[in-house]
Coordinates of C-alpha atoms and ligand atoms in Angstrom, one line a residue:
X1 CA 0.0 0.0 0.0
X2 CA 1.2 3.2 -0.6
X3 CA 2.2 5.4 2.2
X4 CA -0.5 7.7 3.6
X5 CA -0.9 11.5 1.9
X6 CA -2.0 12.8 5.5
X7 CA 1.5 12.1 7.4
X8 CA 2.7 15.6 9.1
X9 CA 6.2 14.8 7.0
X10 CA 4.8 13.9 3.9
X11 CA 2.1 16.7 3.9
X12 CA 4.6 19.0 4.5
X13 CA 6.5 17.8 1.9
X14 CA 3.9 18.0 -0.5
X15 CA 3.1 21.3 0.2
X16 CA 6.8 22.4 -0.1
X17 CA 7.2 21.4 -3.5
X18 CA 4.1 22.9 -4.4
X19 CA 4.8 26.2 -2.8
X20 CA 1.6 25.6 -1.8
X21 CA -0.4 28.5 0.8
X22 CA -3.2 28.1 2.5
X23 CA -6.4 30.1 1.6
X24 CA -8.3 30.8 4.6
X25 CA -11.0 32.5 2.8
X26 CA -11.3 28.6 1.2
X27 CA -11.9 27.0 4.9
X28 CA -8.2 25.0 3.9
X29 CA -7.9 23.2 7.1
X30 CA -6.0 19.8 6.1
X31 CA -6.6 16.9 8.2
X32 CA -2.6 15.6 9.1
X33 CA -4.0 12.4 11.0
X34 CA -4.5 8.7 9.4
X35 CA -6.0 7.2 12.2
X36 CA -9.0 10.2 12.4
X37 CA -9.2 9.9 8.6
X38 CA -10.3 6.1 8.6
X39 CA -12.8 6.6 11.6
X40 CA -14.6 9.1 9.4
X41 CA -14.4 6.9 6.5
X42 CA -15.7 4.0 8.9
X43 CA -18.8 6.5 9.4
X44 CA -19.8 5.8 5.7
X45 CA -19.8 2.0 5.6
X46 CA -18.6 2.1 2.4
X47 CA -19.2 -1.3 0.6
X48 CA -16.5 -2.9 -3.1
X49 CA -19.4 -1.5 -5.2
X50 CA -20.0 1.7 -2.8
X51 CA -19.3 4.6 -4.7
X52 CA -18.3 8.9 -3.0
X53 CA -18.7 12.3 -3.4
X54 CA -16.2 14.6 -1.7
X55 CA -16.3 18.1 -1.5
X56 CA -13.1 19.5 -1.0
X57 CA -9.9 17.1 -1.0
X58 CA -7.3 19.1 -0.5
X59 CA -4.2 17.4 -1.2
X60 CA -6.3 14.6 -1.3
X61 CA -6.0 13.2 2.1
X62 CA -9.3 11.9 2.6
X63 CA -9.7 11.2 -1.4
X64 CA -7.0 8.7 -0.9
X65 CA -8.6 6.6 2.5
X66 CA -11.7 6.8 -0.2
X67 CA -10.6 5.4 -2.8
X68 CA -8.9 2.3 -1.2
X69 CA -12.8 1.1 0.1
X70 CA -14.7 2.6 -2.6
X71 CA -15.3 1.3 -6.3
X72 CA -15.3 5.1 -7.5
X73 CA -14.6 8.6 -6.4
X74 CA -15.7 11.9 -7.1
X75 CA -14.4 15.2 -5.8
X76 CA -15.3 18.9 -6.2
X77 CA -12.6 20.6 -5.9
X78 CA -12.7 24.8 -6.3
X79 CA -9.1 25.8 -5.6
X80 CA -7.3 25.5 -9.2
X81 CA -4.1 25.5 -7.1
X82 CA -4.8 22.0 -6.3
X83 CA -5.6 20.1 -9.7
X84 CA -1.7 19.3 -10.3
X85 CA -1.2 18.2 -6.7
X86 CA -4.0 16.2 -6.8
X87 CA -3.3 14.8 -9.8
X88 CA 0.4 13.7 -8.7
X89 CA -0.5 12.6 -4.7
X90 CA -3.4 10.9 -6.3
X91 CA -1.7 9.0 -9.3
X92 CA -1.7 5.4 -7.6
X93 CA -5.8 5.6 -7.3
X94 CA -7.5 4.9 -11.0
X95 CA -11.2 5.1 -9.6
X96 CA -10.7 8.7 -8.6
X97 CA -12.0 12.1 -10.9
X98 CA -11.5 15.1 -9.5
X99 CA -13.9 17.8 -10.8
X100 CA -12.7 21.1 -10.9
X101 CA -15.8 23.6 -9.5
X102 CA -17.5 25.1 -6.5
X103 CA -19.8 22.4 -5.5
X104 CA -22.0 25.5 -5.0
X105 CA -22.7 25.8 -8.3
X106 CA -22.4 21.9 -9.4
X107 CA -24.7 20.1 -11.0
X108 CA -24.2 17.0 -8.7
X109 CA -27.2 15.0 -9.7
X110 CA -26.0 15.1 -12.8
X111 CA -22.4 14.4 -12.0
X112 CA -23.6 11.6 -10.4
X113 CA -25.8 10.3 -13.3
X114 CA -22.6 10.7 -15.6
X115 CA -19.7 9.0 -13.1
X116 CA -21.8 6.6 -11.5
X117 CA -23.4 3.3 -12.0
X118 CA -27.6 3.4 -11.7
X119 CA -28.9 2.5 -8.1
X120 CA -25.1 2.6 -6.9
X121 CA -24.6 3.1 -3.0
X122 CA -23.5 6.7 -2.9
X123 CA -22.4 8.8 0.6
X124 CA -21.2 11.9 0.5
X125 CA -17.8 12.1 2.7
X126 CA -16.1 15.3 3.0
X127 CA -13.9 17.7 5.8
X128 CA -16.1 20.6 4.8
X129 CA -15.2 24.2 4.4
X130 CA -16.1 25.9 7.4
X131 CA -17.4 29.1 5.8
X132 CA -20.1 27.5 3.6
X133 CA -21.1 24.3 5.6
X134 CA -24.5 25.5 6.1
X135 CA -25.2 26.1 2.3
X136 CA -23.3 22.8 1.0
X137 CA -25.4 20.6 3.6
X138 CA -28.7 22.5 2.8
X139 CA -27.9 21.8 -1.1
X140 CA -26.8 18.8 -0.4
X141 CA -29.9 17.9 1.4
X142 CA -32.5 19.2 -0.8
X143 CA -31.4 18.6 -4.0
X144 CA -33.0 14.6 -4.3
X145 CA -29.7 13.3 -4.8
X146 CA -29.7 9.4 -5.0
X147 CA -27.2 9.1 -2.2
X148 CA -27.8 7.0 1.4
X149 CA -26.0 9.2 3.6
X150 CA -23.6 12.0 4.3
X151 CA -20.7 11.9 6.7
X152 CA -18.8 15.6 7.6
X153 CA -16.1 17.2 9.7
X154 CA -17.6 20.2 10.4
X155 CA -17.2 23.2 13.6
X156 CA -18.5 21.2 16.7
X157 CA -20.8 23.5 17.3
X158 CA -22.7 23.9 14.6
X159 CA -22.7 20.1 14.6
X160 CA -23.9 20.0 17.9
X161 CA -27.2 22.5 17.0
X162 CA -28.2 20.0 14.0
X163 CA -28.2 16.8 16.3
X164 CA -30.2 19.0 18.7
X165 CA -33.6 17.6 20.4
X166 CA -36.4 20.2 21.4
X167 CA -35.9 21.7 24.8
X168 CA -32.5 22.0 23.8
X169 CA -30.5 25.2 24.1
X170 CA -28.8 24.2 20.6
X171 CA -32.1 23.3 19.2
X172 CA -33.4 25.9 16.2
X173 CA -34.6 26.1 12.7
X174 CA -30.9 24.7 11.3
X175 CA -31.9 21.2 13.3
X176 CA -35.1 20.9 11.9
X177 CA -34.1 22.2 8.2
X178 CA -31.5 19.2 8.2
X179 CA -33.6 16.8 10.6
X180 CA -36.3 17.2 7.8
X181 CA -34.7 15.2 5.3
X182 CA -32.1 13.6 7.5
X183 CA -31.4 11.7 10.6
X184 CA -28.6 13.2 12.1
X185 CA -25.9 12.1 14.9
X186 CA -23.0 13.3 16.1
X187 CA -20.4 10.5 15.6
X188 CA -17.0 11.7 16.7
X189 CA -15.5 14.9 18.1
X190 CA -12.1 16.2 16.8
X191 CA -9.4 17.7 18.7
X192 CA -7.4 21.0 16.7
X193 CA -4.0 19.0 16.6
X194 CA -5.4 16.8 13.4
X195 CA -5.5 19.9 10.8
X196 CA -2.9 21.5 9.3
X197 CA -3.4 24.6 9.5
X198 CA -4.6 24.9 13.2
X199 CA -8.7 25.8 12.9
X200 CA -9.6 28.1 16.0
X201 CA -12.7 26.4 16.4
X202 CA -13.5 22.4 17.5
X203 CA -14.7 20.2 15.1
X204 CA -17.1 16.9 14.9
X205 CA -17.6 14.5 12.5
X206 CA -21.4 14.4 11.6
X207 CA -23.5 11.7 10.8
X208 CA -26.2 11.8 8.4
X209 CA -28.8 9.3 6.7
X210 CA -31.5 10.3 4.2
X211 CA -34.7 9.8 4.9
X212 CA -37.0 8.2 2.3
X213 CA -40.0 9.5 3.3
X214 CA -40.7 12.7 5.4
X215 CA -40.9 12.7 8.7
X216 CA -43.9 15.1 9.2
X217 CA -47.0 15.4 6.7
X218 CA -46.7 19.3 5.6
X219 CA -49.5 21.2 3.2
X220 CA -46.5 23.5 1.9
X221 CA -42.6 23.0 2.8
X222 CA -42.2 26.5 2.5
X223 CA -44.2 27.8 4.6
X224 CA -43.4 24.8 7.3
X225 CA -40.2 26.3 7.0
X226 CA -41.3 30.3 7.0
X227 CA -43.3 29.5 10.2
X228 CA -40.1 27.7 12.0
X229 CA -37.6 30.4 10.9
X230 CA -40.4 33.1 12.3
X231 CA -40.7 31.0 15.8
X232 CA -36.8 31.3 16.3
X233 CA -36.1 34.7 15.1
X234 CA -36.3 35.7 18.9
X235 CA -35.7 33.2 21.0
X236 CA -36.3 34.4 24.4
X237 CA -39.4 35.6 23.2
X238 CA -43.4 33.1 23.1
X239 CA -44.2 31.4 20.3
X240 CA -47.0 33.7 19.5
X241 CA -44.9 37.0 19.8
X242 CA -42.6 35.7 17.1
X243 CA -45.6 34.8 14.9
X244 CA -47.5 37.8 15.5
X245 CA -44.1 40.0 15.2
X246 CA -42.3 38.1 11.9
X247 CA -45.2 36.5 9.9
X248 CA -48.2 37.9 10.4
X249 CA -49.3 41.1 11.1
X250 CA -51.6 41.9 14.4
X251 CA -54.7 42.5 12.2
X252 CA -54.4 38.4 12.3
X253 CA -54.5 38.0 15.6
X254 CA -57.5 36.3 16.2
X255 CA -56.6 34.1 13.0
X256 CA -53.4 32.8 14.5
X257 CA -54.8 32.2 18.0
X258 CA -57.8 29.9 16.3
X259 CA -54.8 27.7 14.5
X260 CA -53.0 27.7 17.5
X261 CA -55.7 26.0 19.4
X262 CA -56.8 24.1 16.5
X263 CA -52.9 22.5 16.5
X264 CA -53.2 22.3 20.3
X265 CA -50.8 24.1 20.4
X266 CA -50.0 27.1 23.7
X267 CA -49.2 30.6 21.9
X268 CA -47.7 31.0 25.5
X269 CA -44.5 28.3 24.5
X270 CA -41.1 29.2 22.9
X271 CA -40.5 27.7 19.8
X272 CA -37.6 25.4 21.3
X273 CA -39.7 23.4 23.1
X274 CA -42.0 22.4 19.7
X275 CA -41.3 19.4 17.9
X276 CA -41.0 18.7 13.9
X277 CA -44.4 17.3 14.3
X278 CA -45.6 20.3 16.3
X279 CA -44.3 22.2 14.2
X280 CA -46.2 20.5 10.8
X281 CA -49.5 20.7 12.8
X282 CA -49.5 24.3 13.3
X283 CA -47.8 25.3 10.0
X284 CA -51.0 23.0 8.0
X285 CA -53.4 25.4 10.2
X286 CA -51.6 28.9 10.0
X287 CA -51.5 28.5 5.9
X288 CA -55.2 28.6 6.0
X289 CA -54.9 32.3 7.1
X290 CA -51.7 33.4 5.1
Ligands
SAM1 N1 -10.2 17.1 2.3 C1 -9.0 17.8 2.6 C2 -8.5 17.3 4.0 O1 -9.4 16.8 4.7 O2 -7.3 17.4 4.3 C3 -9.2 19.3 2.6 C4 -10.3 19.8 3.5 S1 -10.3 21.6 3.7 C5 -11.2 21.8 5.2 C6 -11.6 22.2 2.6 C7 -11.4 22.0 1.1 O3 -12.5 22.5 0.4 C8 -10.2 22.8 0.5 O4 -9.5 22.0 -0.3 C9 -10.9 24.0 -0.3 O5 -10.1 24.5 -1.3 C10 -12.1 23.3 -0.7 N2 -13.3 24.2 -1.0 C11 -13.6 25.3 -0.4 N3 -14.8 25.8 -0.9 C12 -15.2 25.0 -1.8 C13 -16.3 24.9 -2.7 N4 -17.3 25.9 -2.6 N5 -16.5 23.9 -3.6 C14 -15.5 22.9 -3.6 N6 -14.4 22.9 -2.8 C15 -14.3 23.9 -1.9

């Protein structure tokens, strides 16, 4: 087997004869540890005919543990800096493509239609970026992509608010966005020491399985979603004060009072303590009076 990418000497040593700098504004945070790199891999339960997405591979670290367990690998890559070290750290590995692009802007189910075999056991693996983890999970999550799971390094504590239950203090619209189309558990926490360049920030290794069917009947996702961003937006204040103050006006209060007993639901709560299915029952009542 070839030696491992993610030593501290031979990272180093990569990156010298690269010349290669570190772009904060790109969240590049390698990971410089073998043994954390196969526990997140372990996460994914990667199968011969399992295939990967990764966003983000660096010097290909992680691409490499990948592509010794998976069939095939695929990696979005948006730093052009990267493509000819990639291309040289990643030479032993034949079932790898790197695609050069911001997986912002990818079109992944398509990507995954072209690189992949049909019905193929996909997870998505990555160390994310730390500045846009919210928007790659959300697109991630809500694009129908054919995959079973997603497994990410990401800052602990925004890990820690998507695995949140109600009645949590970490417990907000971000864990019901992802808890909609995903059940989520924290797997592992990770200590600073296993990135090079030092993050200032603790990280966790998230677990995540797609749901096949939603949890929670909804009338309109949207305005499920409207009505649990409107119940956070001030979270010391009562249910009913955040909907009468961010989505409806007070000409509707007797409106909003009718679907909150009609949900059974006390205007007199905070939104933390409602659950997803709470949350559906008053939504599919307040969207009578929208
Ligand atoms: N996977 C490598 C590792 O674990 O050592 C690197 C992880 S580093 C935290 C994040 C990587 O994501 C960097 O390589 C960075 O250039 C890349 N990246 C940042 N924003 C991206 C984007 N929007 N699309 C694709 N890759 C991105």
């Amino acid at each position: 087997m070839n030696k491992d990418i993610s030593t501290p000497i031979r990272t180093k040593a990569i990156l010298e004869k690269y010349k290669f700098s570190f772009k904060k504004s790109l969240g590049q945070n390698f990971l410089i540890d073998s043994n954390i790199l196969r526990k997140i891999v372990d996460q994914a339960e990667l199968g011969e005919d399992s295939a990967a997405i990764e966003i983000g591979p660096g010097i290909g670290a992680l691409t490499e543990q990948l592509a010794r367990k998976a069939e095939k690998v695929v990696a979005f890559e948006i730093d052009q800096r990267l493509l000819p070290i990639l291309k040289d750290t990643l030479s032993p590995y034949t079932n790898v493509k790197v695609v050069h692009s911001d997986v912002l802007k990818a079109d992944v189910n398509q990507v995954i239609k072209e690189e992949f075999k049909e019905g193929q056991d996909i997870m998505v693996v990555a160390n994310l970026p730390y500045y846009v983890t919210t928007p790659i999970l959300m697109k991630l999550l809500t694009e129908n992509l054919p995959v079973r799971g997603i497994v990410v390094m990401i800052q602990k504590e925004v890990a820690d608010r998507i695995a949140a239950s109600p009645g949590t203090k970490d417990y907000g619209s971000l864990s019901l966005a992802v808890q909609y189309y995903a059940e989520a558990k924290n797997a592992l926490i990770v200590p600073k020491t296993v990135f090079m360049p030092k993050p200032n920030v603790d990280s966790a290794v998230l677990h995540l399985t797609m749901r096949k069917e939603a949890p929670v009947e909804v009338e309109n996702e949207d305005f499920f979603f409207e009505v649990i961003r409107a119940s956070f937006t001030q979270r010391r204040k009562t249910l009913w004060n955040n909907l009468i103050n961010n989505l409806f006006s007070k000409e509707k209060k007797d409106q909003v009072q009718q679907a909150l007993e009609k949900a059974g639901i006390e205007g007199q709560r905070r939104g933390e303590t409602l659950s997803m299915e709470e949350f559906a029952r008053l939504s599919n009542e307040l969207i009578l009076y929208k």
